[in-house]
Coordinates of C-alpha atoms in Angstrom, one line a residue:
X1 CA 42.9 46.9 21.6
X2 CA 44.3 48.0 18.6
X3 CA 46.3 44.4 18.2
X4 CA 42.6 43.1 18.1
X5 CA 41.2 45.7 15.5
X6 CA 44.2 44.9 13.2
X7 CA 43.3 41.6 13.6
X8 CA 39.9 41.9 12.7
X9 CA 40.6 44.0 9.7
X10 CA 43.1 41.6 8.2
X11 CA 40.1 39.0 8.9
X12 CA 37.3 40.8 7.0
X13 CA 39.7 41.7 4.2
X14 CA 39.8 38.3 2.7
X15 CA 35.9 37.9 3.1
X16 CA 33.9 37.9 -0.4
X17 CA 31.9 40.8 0.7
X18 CA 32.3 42.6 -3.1
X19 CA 30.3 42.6 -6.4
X20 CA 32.5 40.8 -9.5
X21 CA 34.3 43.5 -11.9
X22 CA 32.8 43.0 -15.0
X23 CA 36.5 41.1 -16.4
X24 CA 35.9 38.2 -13.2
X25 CA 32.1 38.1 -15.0
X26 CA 33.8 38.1 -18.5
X27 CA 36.2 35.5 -17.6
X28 CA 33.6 33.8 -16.0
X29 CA 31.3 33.7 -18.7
X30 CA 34.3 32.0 -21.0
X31 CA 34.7 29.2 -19.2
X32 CA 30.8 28.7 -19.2
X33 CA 30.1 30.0 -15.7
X34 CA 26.6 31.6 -16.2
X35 CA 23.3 31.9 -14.2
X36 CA 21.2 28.9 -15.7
X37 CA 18.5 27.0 -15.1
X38 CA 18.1 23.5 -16.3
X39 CA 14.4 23.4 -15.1
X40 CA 13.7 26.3 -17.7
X41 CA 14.7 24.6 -20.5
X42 CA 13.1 21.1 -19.2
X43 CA 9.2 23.0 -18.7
X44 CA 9.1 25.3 -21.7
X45 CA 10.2 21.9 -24.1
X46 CA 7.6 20.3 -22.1
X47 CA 5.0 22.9 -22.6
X48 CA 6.1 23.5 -26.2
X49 CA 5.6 19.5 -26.6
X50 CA 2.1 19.3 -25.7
X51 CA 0.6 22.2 -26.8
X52 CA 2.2 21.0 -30.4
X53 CA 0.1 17.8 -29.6
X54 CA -2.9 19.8 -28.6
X55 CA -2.9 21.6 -32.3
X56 CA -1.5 18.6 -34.5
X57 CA -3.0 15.7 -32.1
X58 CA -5.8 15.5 -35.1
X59 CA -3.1 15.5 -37.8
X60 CA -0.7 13.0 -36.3
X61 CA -3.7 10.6 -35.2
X62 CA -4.0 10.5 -38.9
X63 CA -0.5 9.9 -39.8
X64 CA -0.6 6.9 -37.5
X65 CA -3.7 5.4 -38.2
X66 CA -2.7 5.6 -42.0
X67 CA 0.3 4.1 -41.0
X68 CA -0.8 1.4 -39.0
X69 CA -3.6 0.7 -41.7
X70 CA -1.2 0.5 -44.4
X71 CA 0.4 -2.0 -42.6
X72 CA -2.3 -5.1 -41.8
X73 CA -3.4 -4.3 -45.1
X74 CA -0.1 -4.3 -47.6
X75 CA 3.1 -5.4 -45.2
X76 CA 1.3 -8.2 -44.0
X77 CA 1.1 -9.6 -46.9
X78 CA 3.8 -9.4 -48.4
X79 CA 6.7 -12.3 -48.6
X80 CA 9.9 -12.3 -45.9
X81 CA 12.3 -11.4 -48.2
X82 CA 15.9 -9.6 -47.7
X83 CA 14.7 -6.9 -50.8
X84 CA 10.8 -6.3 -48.8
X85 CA 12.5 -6.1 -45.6
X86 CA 14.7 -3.4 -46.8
X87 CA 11.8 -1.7 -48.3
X88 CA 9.8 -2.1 -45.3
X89 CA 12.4 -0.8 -43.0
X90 CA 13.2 2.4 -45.7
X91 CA 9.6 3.3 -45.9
X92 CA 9.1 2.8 -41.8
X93 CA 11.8 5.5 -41.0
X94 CA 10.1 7.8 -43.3
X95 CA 7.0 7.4 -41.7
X96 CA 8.7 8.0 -38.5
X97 CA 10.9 10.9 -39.2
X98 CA 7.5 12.7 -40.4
X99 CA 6.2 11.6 -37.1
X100 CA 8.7 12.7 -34.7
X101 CA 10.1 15.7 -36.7
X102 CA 8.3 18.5 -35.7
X103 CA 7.9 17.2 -31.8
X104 CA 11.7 17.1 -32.3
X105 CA 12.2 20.4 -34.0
X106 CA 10.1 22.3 -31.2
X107 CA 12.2 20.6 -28.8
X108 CA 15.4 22.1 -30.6
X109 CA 14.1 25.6 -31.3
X110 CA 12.6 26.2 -27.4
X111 CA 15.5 24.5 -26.0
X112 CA 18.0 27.1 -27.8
X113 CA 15.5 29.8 -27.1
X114 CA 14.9 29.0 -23.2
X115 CA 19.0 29.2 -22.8
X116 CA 19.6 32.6 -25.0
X117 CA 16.6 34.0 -22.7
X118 CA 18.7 33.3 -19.8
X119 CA 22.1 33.8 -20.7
X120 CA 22.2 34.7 -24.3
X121 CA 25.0 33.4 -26.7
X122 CA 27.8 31.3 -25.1
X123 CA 29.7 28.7 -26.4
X124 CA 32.3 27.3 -24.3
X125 CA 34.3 23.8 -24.3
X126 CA 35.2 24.5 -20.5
X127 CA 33.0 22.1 -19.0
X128 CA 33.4 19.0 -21.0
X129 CA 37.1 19.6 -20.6
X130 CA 38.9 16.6 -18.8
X131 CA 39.9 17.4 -15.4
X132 CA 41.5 15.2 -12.5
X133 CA 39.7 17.4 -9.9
X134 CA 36.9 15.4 -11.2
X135 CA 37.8 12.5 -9.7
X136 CA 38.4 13.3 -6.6
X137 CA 36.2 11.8 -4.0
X138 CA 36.7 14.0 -1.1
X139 CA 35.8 16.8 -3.4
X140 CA 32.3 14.4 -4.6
X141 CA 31.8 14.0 -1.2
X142 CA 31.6 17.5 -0.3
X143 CA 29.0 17.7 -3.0
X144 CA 27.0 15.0 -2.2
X145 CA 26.5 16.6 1.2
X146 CA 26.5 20.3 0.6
X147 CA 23.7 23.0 1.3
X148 CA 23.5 22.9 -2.8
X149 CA 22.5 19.5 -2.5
X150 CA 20.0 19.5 0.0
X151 CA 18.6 22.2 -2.1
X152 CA 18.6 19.7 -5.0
X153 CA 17.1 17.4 -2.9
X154 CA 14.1 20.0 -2.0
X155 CA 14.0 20.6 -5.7
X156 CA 13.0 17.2 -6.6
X157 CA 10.6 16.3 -4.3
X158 CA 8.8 19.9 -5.0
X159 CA 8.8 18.8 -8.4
X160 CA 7.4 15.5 -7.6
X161 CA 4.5 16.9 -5.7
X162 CA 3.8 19.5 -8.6
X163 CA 3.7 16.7 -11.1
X164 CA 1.7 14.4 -9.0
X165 CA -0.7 17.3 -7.8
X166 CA -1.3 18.4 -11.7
X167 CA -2.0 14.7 -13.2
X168 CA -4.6 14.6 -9.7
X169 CA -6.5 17.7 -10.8
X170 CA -6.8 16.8 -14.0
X171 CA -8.0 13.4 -13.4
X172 CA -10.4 14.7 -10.7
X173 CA -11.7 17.4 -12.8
X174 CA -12.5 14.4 -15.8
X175 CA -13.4 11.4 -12.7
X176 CA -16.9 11.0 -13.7
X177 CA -15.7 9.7 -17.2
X178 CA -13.4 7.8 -16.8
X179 CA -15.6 4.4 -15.6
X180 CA -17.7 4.8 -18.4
X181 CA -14.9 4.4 -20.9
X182 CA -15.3 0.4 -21.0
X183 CA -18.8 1.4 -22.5
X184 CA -17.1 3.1 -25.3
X185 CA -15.6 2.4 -28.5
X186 CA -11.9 2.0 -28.8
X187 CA -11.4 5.0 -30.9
X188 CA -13.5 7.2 -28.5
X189 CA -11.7 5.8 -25.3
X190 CA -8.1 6.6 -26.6
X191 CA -9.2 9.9 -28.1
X192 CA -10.0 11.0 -24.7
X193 CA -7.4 9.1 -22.6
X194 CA -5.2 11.3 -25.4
X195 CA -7.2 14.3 -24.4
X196 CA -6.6 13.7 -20.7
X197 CA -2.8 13.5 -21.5
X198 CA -2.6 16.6 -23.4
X199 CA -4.5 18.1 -20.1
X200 CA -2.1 17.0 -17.7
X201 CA 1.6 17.7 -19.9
X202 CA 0.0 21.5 -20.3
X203 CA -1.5 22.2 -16.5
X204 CA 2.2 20.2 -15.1
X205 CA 4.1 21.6 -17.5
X206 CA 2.9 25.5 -16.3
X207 CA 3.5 24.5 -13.0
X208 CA 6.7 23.7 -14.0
X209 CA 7.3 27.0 -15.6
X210 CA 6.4 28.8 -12.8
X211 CA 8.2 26.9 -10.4
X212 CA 11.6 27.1 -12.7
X213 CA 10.9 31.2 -12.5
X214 CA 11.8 30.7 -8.6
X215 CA 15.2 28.2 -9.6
X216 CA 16.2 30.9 -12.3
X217 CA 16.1 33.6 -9.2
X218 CA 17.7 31.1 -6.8
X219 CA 20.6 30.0 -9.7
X220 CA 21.7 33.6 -9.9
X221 CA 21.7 34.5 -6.7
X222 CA 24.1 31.5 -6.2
X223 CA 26.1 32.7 -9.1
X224 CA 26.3 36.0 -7.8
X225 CA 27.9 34.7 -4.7
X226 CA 30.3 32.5 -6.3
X227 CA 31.3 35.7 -8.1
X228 CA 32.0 37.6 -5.0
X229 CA 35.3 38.9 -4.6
X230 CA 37.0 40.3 -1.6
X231 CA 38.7 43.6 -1.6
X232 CA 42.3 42.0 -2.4
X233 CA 41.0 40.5 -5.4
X234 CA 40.0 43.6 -6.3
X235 CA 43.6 44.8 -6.2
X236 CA 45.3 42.4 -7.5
X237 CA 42.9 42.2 -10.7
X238 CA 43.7 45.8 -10.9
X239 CA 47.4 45.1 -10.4
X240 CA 47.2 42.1 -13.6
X241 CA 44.8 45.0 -15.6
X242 CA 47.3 48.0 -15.2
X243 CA 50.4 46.7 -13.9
X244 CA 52.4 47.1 -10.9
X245 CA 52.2 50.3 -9.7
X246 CA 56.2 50.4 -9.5
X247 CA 56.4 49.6 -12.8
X248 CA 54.0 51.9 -14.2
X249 CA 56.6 54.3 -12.6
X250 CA 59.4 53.4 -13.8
X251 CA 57.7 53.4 -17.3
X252 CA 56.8 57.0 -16.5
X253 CA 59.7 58.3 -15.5
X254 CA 61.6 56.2 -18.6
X255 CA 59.1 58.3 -20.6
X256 CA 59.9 61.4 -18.9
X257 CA 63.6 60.8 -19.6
X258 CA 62.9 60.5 -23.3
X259 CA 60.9 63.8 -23.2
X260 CA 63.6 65.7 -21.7
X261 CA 66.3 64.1 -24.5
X262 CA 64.3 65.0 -27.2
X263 CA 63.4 68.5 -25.5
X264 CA 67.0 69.5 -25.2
X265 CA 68.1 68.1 -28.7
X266 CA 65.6 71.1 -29.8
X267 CA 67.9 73.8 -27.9
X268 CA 70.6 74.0 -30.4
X269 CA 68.1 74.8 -33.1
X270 CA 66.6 77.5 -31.1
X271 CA 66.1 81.3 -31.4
X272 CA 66.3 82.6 -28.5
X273 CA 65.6 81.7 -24.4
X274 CA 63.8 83.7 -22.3
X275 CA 65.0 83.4 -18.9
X276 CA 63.6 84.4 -15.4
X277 CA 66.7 84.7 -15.1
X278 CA 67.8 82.1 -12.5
X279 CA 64.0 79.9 -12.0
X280 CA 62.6 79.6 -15.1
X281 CA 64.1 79.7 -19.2
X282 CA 61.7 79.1 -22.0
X283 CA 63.1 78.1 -25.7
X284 CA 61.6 79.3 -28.7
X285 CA 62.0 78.9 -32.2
X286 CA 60.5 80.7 -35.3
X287 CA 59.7 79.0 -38.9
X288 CA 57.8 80.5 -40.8
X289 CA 57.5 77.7 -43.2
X290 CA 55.9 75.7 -39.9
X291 CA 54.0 78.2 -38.2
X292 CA 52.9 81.7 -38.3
X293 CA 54.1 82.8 -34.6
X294 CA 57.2 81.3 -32.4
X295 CA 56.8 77.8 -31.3
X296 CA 58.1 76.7 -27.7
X297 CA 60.6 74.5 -28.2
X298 CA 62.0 73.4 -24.7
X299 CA 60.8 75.0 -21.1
X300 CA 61.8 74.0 -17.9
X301 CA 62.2 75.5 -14.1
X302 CA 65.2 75.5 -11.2
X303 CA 67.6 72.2 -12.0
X304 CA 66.3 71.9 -15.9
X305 CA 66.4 75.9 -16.4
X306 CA 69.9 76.0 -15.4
X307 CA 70.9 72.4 -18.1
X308 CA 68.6 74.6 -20.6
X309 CA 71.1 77.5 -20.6
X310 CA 74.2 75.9 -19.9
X311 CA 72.7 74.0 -24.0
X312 CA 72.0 77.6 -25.0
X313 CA 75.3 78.9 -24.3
X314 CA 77.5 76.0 -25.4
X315 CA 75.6 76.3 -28.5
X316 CA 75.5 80.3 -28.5
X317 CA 71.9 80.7 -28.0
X318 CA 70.7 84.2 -27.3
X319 CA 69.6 84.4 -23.6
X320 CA 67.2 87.1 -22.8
X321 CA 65.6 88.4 -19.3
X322 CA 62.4 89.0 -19.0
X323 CA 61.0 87.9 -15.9
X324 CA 57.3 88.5 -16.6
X325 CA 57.5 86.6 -20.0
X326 CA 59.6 83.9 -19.0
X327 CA 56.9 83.0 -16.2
X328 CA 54.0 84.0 -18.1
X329 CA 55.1 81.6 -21.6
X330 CA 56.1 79.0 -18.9
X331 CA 52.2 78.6 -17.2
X332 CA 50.6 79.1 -20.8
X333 CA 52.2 77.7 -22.9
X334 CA 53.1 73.7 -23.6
X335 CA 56.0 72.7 -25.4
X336 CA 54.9 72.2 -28.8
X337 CA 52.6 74.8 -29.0
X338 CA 52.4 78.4 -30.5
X339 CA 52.8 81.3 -28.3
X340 CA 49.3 82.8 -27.0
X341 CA 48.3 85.5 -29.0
X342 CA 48.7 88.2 -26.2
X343 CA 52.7 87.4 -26.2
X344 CA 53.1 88.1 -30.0
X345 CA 54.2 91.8 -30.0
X346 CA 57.1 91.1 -26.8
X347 CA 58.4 88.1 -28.5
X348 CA 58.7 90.0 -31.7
X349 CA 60.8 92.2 -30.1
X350 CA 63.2 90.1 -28.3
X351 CA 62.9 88.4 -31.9
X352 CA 63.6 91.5 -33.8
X353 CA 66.4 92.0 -31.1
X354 CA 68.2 88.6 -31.7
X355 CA 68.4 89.3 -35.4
X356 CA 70.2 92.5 -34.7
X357 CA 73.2 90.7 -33.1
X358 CA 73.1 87.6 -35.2
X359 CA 73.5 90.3 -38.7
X360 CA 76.3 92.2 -36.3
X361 CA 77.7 88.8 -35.3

């Protein structure tokens, strides 16, 4: 039994079953791995488009019936020459450009805006890298005939129906005009066939929108699940973040090394160690031109109180006992620091004491 529940943990331990750390998401995110909907962009343009064309429809109607006026009655007329055909074709891609440029620059503003609104600022060479992968047909196959796919597939053939279902209502809605139109003038019959158009971009194009709200959901669900990570990747992302743990070690205990060098270089320049006397020994020195009280200098218990005296006497340092002090400066004080305030008049006196044998020394 327990063979089987090992088993079965060693199983579920490699299943994505996690939310990605916020570096997978970051690194992610760099190579242009984002929740995005194509559909977005392609209805709000779309939208954006026609309701331009419902507001300037009047304007650019003008534009082109200027345009096309000024052409039967000047270009026409005018001889086939290279110098007239230059002219023409300068003065035709003015026109043109003063036509298409603000359909155009719509299309660039809403198509920036509709990606910042779903993934903000990115830019990323990733995907239009070269890769060999690519090519691979087994890998095009499994593409072709994925559960992605099929939701593809679905996609398109809901959009179909929403296109084909919008352009009906509207023409429905306008039926009992349209056979009348051969009774109309020409200008009057393309004003509303325009009309009808406008109709149909804006009442498809917010069935677009609303059906590109339900891809946006559905694209970052999917990218939420590609994100998933198991409980190993977990670790070893924490592993490449922090480092080994064995290494952090030995970089800890390097550093612990150091500490104790520099710690028992201070000895020798000592005043005086307080000693337990066997357990703990605490090193202090006074300066006045550092400090206004003794500073501890070195402290240590058991194996590194005994290498602490053995410093202090090679370097005759004046050992004291005091077992209350020793363990009292020990717990609170750190090396570094200025004795607490409460130890001030017993130091002094072990102080005032060292003196005294130093001037009879």
């Amino acid at each position: 039994m327990g063979f089987y529940v090992e088993l079965d943990l060693q199983f579920f331990s490699g299943e994505k079953t996690e939310k990605a750390t916020p570096k997978k998401r970051q690194d992610a995110r760099k190579k242009g791995q984002v929740a995005k909907s194509q559909d977005v962009s392609a209805a709000l343009m779309l939208f954006a488009v026609f309701l331009l064309l419902l507001f300037l429809g009047g304007s650019l109607k003008e534009q082109m019936l200027s345009f096309v006026t000024h052409t039967f009655n000047e270009y026409i007329l005018w001889d086939v020459t290279a110098e007239n055909i230059h002219k023409m074709f300068i003065e035709f891609s003015i026109k043109a450009a003063y036509f298409v440029a603000p359909i155009m620059l719509t299309v660039i503003i809403v198509g920036i805006a509709a990606n910042y609104m779903q993934f903000g600022f990115l830019f990323s060479t990733e995907a239009i890298k070269f890769k060999l992968e690519k090519l691979n047909p087994i890998s095009g196959a499994k593409r072709i005939f994925s559960l992605r796919a099929i939701v593809e597939l679905f996609k398109s053939i809901l959009k179909i129906s929403i296109v084909g279902t919008g352009a009906f209502a509207v023409l429905w809605i306008n039926f009992d005009e349209i056979p009348v139109l051969s009774q109309k003038t020409i200008g009057v019959a393309l004003a509303f066939v325009a009309n009808i158009t406008v109709q149909m971009g804006l009442v498809v194009s917010i069935l677009l929108i609303i059906l590109s709200v339900f891809d946006y959901s559905y694209q970052k669900y999917e990218h939420e699940k590609n994100l998933r990570m198991s409980k190993q990747d977990i670790k070893d992302e924490y592993k490449n973040m922090e480092g080994d743990p064995k290494i952090k070690s030995k970089i800890k205990e390097k550093q612990r090394q150091m500490a104790m060098q520099r710690m028992m270089q201070e000895i020798p320049k000592a005043d005086v160690v307080i000693t337990n006397p066997t357990h703990y020994a605490v090193v202090l020195k006074y300066d006045e031109a550092k400090a206004d009280a003794p500073i501890v200098v070195a402290k240590g218990v058991d194996y590194i109180a005994v290498k602490i005296k053995q410093i202090a006497k090679n370097h005759d340092i004046v050992m004291v006992e005091n077992r209350p002090l020793a363990r009292a400066l020990y717990a609170q004080a750190e090396i570094g620091d200025v004795i607490p305030e409460q130890f001030f008049k017993a130091v002094a006196e072990i102080l005032a004491y060292v003196y005294r044998l130093k001037r009879k020394v």
